[in-house]
PDB file of C-alpha atoms in Angstrom:
ATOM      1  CA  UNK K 137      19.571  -8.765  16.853  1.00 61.00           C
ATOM      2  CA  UNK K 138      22.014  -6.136  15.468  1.00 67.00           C
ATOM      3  CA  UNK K 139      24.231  -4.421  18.292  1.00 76.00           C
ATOM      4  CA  UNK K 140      24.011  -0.831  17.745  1.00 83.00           C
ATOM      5  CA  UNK K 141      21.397   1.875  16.543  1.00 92.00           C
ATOM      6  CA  UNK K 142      20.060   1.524  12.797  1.00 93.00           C
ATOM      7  CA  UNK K 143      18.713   4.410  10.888  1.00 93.00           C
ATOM      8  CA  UNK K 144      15.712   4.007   8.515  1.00 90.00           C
ATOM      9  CA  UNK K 145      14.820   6.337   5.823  1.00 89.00           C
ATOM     10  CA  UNK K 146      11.648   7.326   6.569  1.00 73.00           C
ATOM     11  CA  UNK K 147       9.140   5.344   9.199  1.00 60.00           C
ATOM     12  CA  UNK K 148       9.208   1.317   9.433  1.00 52.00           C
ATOM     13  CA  UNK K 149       5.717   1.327   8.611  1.00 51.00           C
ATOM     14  CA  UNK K 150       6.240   3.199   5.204  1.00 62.00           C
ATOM     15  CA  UNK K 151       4.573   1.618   2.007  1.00 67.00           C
ATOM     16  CA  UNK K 152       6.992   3.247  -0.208  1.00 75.00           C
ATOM     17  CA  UNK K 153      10.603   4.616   0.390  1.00 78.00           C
ATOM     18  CA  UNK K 154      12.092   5.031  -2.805  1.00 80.00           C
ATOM     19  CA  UNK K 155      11.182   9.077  -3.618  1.00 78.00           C
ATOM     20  CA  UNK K 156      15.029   9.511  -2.998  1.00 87.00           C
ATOM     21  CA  UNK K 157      15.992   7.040  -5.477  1.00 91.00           C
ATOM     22  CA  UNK K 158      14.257   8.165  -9.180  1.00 90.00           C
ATOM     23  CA  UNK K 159      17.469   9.249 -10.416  1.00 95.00           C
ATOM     24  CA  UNK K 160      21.434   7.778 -10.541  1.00 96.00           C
ATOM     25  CA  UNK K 161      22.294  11.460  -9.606  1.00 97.00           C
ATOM     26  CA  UNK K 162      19.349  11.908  -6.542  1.00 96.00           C
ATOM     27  CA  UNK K 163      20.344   8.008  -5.279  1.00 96.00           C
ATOM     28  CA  UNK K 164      24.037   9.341  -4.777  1.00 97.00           C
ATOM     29  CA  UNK K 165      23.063  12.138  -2.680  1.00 97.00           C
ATOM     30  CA  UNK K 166      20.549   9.756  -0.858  1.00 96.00           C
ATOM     31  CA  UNK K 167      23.643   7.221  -0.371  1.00 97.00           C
ATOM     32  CA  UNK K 168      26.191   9.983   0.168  1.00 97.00           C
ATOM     33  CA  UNK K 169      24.040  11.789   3.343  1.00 97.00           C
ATOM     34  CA  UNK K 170      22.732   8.555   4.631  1.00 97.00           C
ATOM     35  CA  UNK K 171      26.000   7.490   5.683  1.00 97.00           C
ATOM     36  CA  UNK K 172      27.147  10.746   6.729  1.00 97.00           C
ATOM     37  CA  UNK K 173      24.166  10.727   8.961  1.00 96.00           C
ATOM     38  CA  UNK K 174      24.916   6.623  10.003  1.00 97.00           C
ATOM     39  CA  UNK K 175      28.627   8.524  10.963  1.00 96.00           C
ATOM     40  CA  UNK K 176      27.094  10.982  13.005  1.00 96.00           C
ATOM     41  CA  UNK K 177      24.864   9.075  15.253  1.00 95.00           C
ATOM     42  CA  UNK K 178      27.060   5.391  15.706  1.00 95.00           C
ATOM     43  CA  UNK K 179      24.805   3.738  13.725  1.00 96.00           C
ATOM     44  CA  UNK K 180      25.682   0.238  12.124  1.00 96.00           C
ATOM     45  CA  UNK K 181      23.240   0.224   9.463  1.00 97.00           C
ATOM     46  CA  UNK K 182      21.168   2.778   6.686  1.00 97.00           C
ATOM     47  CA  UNK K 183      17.821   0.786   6.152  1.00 95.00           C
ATOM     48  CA  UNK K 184      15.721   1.792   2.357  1.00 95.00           C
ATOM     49  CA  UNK K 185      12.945   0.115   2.435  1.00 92.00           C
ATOM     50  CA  UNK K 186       9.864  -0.300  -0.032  1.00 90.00           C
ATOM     51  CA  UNK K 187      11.436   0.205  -2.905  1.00 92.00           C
ATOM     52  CA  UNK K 188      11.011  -1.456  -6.222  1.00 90.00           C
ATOM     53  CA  UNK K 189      13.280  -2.906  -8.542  1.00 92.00           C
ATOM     54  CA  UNK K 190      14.931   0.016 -10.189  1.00 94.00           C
ATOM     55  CA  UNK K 191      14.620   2.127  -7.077  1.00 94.00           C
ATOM     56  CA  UNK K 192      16.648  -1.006  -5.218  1.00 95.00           C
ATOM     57  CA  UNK K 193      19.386  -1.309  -8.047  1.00 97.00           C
ATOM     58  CA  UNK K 194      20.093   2.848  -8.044  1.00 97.00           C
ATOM     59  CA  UNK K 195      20.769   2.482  -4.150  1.00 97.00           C
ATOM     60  CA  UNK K 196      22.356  -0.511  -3.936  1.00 98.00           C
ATOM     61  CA  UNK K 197      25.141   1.010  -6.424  1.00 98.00           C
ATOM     62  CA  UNK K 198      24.807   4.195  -5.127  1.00 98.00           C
ATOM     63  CA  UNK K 199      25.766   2.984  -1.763  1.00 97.00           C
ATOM     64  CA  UNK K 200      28.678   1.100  -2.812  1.00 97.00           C
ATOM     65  CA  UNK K 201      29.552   4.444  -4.979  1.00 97.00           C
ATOM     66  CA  UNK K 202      29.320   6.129  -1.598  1.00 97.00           C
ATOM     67  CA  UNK K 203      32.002   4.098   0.309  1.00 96.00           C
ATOM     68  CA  UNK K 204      29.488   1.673   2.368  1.00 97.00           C
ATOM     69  CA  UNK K 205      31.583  -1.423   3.367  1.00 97.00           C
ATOM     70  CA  UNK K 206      28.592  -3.832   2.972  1.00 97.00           C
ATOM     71  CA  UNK K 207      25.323  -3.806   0.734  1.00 98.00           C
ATOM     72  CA  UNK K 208      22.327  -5.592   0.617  1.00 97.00           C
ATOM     73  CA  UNK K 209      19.803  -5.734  -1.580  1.00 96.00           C
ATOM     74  CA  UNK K 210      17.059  -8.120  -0.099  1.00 95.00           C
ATOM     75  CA  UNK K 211      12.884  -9.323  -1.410  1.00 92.00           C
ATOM     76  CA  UNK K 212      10.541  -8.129   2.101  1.00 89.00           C
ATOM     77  CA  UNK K 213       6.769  -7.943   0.553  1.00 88.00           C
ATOM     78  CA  UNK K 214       4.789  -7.361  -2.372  1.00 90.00           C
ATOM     79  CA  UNK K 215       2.262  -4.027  -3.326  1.00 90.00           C
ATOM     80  CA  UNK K 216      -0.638  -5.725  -5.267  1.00 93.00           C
ATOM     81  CA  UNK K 217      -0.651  -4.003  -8.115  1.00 95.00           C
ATOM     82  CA  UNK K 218      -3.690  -4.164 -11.778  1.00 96.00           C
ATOM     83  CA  UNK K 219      -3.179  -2.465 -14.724  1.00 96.00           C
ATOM     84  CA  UNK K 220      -6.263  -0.357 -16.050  1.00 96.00           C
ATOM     85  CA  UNK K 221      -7.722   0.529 -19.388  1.00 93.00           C
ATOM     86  CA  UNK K 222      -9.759   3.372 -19.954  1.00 89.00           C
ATOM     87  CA  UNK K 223     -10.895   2.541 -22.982  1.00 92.00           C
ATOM     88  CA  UNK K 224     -12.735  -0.448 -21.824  1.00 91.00           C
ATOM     89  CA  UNK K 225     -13.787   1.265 -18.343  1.00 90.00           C
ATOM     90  CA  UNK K 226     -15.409  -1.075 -15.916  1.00 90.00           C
ATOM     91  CA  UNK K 227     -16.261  -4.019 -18.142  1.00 92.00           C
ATOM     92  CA  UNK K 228     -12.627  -4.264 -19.086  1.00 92.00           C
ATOM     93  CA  UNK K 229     -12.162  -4.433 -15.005  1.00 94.00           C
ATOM     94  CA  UNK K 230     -14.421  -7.395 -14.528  1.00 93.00           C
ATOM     95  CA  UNK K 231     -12.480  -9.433 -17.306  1.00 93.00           C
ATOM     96  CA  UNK K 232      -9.352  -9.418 -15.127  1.00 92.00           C
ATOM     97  CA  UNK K 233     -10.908 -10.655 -12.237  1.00 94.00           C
ATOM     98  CA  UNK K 234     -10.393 -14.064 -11.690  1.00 93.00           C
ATOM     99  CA  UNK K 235     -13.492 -16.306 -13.071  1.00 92.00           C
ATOM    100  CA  UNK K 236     -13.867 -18.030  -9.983  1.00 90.00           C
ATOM    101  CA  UNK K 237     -14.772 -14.919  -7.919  1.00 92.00           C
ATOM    102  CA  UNK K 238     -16.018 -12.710 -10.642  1.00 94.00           C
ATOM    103  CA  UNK K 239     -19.538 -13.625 -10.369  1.00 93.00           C
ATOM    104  CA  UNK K 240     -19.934 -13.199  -6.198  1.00 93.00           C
ATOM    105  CA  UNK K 241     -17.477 -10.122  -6.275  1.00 94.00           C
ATOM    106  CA  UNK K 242     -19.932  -8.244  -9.279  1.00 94.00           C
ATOM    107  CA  UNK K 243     -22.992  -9.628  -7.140  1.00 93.00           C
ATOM    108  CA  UNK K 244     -21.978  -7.822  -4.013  1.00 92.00           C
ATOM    109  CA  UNK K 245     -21.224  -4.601  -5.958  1.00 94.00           C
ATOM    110  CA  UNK K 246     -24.457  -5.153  -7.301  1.00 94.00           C
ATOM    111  CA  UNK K 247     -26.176  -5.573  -4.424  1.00 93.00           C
ATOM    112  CA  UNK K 248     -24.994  -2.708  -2.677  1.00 94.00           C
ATOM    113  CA  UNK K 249     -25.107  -0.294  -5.360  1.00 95.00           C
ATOM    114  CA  UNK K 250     -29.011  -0.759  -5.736  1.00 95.00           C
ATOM    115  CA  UNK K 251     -29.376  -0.332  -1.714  1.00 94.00           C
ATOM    116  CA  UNK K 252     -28.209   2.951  -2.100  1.00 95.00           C
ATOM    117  CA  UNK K 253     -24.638   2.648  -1.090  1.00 96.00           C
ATOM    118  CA  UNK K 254     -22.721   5.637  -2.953  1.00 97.00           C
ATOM    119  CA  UNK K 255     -18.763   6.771  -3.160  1.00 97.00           C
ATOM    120  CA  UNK K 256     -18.051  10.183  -2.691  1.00 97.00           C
ATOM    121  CA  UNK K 257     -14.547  11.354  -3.094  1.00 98.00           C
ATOM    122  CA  UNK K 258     -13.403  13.596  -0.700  1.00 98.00           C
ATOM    123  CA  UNK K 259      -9.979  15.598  -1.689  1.00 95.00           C
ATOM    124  CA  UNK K 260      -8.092  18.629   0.042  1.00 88.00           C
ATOM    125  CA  UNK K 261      -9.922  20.130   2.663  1.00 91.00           C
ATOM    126  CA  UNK K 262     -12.927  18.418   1.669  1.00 95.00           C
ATOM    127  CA  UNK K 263     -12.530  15.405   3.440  1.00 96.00           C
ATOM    128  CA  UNK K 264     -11.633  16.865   6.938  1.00 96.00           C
ATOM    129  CA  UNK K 265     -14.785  17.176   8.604  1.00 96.00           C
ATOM    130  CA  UNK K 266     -15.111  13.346   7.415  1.00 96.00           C
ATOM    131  CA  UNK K 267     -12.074  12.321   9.224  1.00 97.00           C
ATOM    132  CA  UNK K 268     -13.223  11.570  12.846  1.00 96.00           C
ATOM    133  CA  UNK K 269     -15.435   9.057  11.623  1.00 96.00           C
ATOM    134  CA  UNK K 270     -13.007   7.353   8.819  1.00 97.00           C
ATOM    135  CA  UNK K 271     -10.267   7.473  11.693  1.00 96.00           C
ATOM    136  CA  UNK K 272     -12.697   5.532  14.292  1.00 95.00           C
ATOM    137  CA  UNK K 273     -13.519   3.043  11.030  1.00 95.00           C
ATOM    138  CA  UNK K 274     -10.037   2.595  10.136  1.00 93.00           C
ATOM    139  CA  UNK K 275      -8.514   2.369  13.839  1.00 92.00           C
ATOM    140  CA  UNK K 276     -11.377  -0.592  13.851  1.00 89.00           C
ATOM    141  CA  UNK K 277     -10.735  -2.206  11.010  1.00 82.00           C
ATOM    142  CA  UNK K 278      -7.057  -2.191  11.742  1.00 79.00           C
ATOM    143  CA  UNK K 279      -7.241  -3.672  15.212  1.00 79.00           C
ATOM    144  CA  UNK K 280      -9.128  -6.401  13.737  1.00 73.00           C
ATOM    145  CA  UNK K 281      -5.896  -7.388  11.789  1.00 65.00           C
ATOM    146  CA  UNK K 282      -4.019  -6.775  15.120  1.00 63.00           C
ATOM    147  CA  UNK K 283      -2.427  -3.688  14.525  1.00 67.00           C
ATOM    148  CA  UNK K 284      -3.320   0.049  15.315  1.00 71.00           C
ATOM    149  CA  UNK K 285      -1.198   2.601  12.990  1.00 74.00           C
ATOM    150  CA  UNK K 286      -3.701   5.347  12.571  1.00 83.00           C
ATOM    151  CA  UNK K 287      -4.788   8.457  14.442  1.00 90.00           C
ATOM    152  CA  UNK K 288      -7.109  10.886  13.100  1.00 94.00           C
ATOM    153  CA  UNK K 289      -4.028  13.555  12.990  1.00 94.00           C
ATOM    154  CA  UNK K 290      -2.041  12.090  10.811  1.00 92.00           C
ATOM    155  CA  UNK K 291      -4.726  11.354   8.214  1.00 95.00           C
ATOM    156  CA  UNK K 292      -5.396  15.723   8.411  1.00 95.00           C
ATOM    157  CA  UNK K 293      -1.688  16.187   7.779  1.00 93.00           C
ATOM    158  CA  UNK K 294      -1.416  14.204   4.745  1.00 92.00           C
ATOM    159  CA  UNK K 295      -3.944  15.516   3.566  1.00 94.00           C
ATOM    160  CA  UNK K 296      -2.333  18.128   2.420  1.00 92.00           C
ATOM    161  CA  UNK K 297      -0.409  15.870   0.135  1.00 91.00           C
ATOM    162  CA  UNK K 298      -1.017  16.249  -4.195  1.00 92.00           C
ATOM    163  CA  UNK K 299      -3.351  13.666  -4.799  1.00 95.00           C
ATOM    164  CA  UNK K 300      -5.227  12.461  -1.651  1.00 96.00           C
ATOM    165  CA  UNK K 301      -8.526  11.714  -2.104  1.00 97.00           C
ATOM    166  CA  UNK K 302     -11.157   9.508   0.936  1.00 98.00           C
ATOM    167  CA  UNK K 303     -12.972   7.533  -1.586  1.00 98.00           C
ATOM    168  CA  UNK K 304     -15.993   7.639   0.811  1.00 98.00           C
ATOM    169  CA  UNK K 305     -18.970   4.971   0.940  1.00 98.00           C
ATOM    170  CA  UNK K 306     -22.144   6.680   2.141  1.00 97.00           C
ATOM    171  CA  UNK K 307     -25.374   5.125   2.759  1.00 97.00           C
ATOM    172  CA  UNK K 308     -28.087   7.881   3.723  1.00 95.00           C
ATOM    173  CA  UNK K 309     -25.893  10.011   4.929  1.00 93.00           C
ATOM    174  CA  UNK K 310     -23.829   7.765   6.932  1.00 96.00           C
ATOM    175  CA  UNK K 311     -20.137   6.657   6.460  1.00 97.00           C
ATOM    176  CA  UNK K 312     -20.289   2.917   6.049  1.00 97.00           C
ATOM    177  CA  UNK K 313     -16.385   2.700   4.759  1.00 97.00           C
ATOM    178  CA  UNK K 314     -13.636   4.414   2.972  1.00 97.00           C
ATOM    179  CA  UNK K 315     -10.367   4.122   1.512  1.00 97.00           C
ATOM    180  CA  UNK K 316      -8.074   6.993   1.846  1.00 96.00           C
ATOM    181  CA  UNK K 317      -6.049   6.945  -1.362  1.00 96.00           C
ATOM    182  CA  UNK K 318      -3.572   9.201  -3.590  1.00 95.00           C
ATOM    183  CA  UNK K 319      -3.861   9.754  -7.087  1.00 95.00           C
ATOM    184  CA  UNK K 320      -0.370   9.991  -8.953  1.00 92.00           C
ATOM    185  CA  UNK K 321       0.881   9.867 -12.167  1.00 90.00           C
ATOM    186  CA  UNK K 322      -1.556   7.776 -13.683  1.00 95.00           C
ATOM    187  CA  UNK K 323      -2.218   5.525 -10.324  1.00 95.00           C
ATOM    188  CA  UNK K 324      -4.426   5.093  -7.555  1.00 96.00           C
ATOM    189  CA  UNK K 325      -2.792   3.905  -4.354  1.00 94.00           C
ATOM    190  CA  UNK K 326      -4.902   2.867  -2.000  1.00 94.00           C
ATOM    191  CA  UNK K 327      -3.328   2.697   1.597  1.00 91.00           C
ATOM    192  CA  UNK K 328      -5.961   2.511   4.306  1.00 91.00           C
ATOM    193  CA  UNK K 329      -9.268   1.494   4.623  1.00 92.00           C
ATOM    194  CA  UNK K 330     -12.116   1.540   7.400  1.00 94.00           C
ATOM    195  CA  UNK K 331     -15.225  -0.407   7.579  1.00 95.00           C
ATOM    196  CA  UNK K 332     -18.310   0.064   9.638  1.00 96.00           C
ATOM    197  CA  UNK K 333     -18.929  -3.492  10.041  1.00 92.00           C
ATOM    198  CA  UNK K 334     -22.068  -3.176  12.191  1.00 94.00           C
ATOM    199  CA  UNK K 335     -23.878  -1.349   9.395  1.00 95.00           C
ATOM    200  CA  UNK K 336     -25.913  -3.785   7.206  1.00 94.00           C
ATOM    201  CA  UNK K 337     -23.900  -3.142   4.165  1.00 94.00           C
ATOM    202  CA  UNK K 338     -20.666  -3.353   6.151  1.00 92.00           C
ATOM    203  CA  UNK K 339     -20.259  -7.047   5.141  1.00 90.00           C
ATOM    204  CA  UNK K 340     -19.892  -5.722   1.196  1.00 92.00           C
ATOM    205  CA  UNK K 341     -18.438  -2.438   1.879  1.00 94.00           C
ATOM    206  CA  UNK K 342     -14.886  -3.542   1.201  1.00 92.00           C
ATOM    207  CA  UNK K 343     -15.383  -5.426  -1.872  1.00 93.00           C
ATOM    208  CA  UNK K 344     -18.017  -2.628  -3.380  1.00 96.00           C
ATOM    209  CA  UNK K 345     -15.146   0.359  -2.509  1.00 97.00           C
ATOM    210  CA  UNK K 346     -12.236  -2.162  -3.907  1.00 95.00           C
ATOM    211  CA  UNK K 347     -14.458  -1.649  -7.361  1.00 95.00           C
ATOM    212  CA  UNK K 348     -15.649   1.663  -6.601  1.00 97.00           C
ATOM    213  CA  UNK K 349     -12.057   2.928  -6.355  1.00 97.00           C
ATOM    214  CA  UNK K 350     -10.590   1.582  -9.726  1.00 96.00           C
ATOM    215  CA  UNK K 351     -13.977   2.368 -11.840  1.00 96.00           C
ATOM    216  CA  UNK K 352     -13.724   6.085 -10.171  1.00 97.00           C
ATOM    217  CA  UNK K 353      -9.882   6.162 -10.834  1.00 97.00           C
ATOM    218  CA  UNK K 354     -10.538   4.768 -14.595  1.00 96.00           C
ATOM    219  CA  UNK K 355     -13.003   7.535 -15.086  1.00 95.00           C
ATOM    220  CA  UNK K 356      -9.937  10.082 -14.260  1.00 94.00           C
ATOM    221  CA  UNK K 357      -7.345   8.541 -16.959  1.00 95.00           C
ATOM    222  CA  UNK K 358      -5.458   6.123 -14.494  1.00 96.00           C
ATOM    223  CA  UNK K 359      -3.573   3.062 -15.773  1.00 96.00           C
ATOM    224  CA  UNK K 360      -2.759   1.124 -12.645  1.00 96.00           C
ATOM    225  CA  UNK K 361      -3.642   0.633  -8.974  1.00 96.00           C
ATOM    226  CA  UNK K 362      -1.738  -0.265  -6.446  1.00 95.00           C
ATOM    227  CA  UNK K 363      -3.883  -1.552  -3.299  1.00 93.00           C
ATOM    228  CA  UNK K 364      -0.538  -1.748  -1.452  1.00 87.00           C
ATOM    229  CA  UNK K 365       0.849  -4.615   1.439  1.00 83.00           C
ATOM    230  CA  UNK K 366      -0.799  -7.270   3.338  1.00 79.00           C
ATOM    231  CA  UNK K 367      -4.087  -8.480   2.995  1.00 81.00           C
ATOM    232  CA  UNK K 368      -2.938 -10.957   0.678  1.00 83.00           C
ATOM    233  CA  UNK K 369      -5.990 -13.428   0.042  1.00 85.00           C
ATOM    234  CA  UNK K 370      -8.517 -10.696  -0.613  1.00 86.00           C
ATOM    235  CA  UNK K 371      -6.403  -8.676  -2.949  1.00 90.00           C
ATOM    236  CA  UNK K 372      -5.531 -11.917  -5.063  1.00 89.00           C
ATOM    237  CA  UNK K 373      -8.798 -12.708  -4.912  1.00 90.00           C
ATOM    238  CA  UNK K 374      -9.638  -9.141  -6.847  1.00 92.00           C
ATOM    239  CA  UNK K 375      -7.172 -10.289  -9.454  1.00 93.00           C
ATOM    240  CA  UNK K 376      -4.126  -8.131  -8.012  1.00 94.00           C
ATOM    241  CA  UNK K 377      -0.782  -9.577  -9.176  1.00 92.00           C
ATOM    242  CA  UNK K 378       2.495  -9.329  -6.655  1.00 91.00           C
ATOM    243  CA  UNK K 379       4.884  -6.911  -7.527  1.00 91.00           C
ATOM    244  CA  UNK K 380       8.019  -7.147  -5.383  1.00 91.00           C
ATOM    245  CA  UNK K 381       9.330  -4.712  -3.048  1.00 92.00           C
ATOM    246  CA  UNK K 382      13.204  -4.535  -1.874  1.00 93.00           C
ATOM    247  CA  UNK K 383      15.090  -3.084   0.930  1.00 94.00           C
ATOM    248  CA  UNK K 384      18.614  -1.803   0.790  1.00 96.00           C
ATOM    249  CA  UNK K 385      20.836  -1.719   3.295  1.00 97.00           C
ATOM    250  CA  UNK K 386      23.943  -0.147   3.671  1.00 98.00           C
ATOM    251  CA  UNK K 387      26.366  -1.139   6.165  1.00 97.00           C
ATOM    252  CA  UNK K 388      28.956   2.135   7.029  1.00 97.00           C
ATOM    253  CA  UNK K 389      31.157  -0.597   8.391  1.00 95.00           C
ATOM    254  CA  UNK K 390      31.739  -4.238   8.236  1.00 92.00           C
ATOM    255  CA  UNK K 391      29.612  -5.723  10.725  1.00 91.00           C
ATOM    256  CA  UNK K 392      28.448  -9.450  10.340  1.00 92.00           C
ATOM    257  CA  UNK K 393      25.771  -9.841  12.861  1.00 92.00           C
ATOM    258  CA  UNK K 394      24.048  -6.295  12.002  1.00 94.00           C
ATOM    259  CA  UNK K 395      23.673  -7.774   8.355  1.00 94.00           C
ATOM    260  CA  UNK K 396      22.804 -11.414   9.287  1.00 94.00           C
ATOM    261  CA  UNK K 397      20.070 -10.256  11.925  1.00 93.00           C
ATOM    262  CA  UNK K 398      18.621  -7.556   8.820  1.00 93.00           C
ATOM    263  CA  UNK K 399      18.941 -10.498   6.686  1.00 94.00           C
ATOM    264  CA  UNK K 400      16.770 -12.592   8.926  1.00 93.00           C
ATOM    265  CA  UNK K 401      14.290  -9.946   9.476  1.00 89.00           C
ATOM    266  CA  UNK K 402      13.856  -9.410   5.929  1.00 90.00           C
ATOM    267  CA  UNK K 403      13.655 -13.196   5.353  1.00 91.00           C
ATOM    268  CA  UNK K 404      10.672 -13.505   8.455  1.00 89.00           C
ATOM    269  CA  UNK K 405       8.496 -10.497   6.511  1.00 84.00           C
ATOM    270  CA  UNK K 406       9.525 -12.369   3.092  1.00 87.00           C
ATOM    271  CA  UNK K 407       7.772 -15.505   4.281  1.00 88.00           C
ATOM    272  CA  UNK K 408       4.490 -13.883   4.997  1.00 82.00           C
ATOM    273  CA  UNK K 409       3.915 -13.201   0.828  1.00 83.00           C
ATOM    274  CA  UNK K 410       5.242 -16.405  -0.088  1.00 86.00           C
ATOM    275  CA  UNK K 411       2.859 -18.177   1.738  1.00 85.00           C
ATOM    276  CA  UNK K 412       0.364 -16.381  -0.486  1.00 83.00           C
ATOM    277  CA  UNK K 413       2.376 -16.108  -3.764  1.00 82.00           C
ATOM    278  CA  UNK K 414       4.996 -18.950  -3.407  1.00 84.00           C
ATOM    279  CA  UNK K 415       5.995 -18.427  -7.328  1.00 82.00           C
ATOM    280  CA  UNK K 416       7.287 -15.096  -6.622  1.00 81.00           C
ATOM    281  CA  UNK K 417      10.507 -14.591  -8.326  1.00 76.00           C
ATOM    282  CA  UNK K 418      12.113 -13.777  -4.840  1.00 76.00           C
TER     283      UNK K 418
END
């Protein structure tokens, strides 16, 4: 491991991290306090990560711009990402989804649809009296993957954020699943879910709110959604391509093992989508 305190920008567990990096000019002043701030507190490293492509290359040269003795620029996961068309609505939703699940994913849509399961989207303050219940859901649904992230306060904070929206699934009255999601620029990010998987229709809520979601953010003008990390099987299943994400690291200092242990680290998360997508272009 590296021998001395690393900063991140922003929290480990952050989907995205590249809001300080959508301009040469903002990517410099990213760079430039980052490693003021790495000077400050001893630390041997200024971790980016989430970023895409273009986000990566503005840091990476911003850093090196900035006077950091050591960049990297290194492939950690994939967002799943599916273009939309508003012209062609829902239909033109099924035709990009793969052949060989199209027919069982539509069915269970179907299926639950006609039993009466129904999406109400919850924005602003709209959704907070709903948030006990998604929080319990999600907190569920997360420990079933192993990992608990969630905590019904910090689902009422961002709230507050442009854009969020619990794409709810109610079923006489009860709360059977959601997705809480932001709406931005044209896409629909989803970022957590929660299932109530002892309710009958909990076995299709997932794959009726995964084309809930994109048919309600079609109806709204979107172009793309981005169903985020992990998850990997069910989201190419959906016909969700792999779009990579990046990490940048600036080093304020030469310091070999604090690069070759990120390195590694970046290299362990790596192999997680490459099991699933081995012809990424890593």
């Amino acid at each position: 491991m590296w021998r001395g305190p690393v900063l991140y920008s922003g929290s480990p567990h952050g989907q995205y991290g590249g809001a300080g990096a959508s301009t040469d000019r903002l990517a410099a002043l990213t760079a430039g306090a980052g490693l003021a701030l790495a000077d400050e507190f001893g630390a041997h490293a200024v971790v980016y990560p989430g970023l895409t492509a273009d986000q990566a290359q503005r840091l990476a040269t911003a850093g090196r711009h900035q006077g950091a003795a050591h960049v990297l620029d290194l492939a950690t996961d994939v967002a799943h990402v599916r273009d939309l068309d508003p012209t062609r609505g829902l239909d033109g939703w099924w035709a990009g989804t793969p052949a060989g699940h199209r027919r069982d994913i539509r069915r269970q849509w179907r299926r639950a649809t006609e039993t009466g399961l129904t999406l109400t989207p919850l924005a602003d303050d709209r959704m907070l009296p709903h948030l006990e219940a998604f929080t319990a859901l999600a907190v569920g649904t997360a420990e079933r993957h192993g990992t608990t992230l969630y905590g019904q306060d910090l689902f009422e904070r961002l709230s507050a954020v442009p854009g969020a929206v619990l794409l709810a699934a109610h079923h006489e009255g009860h709360l059977v699943g959601g997705l809480y999601s932001w709406l931005h620029d044209g896409c629909l990010y989803l970022w957590a879910s929660g299932i109530d998987y002892s309710h009958p229709l909990g076995r299709h809520a997932y794959t009726w709110l995964m084309t809930e979601a994109p048919r309600w953010a079609i109806e709204r003008g979107a172009r793309r959604i981005d169903a985020g990390r992990a998850n990997y099987q069910a989201k190419r299943r959906l016909g969700y391509r792999p779009s990579v994400l990046r990490t940048v690291v600036h080093l304020p200092a030469h310091s070999p093992a604090t690069a070759s242990a990120l390195t590694e680290l970046a290299r362990r998360l790596g192999e997680q989508a490459l099991r699933h997508h081995p012809d990424l272009p890593w």
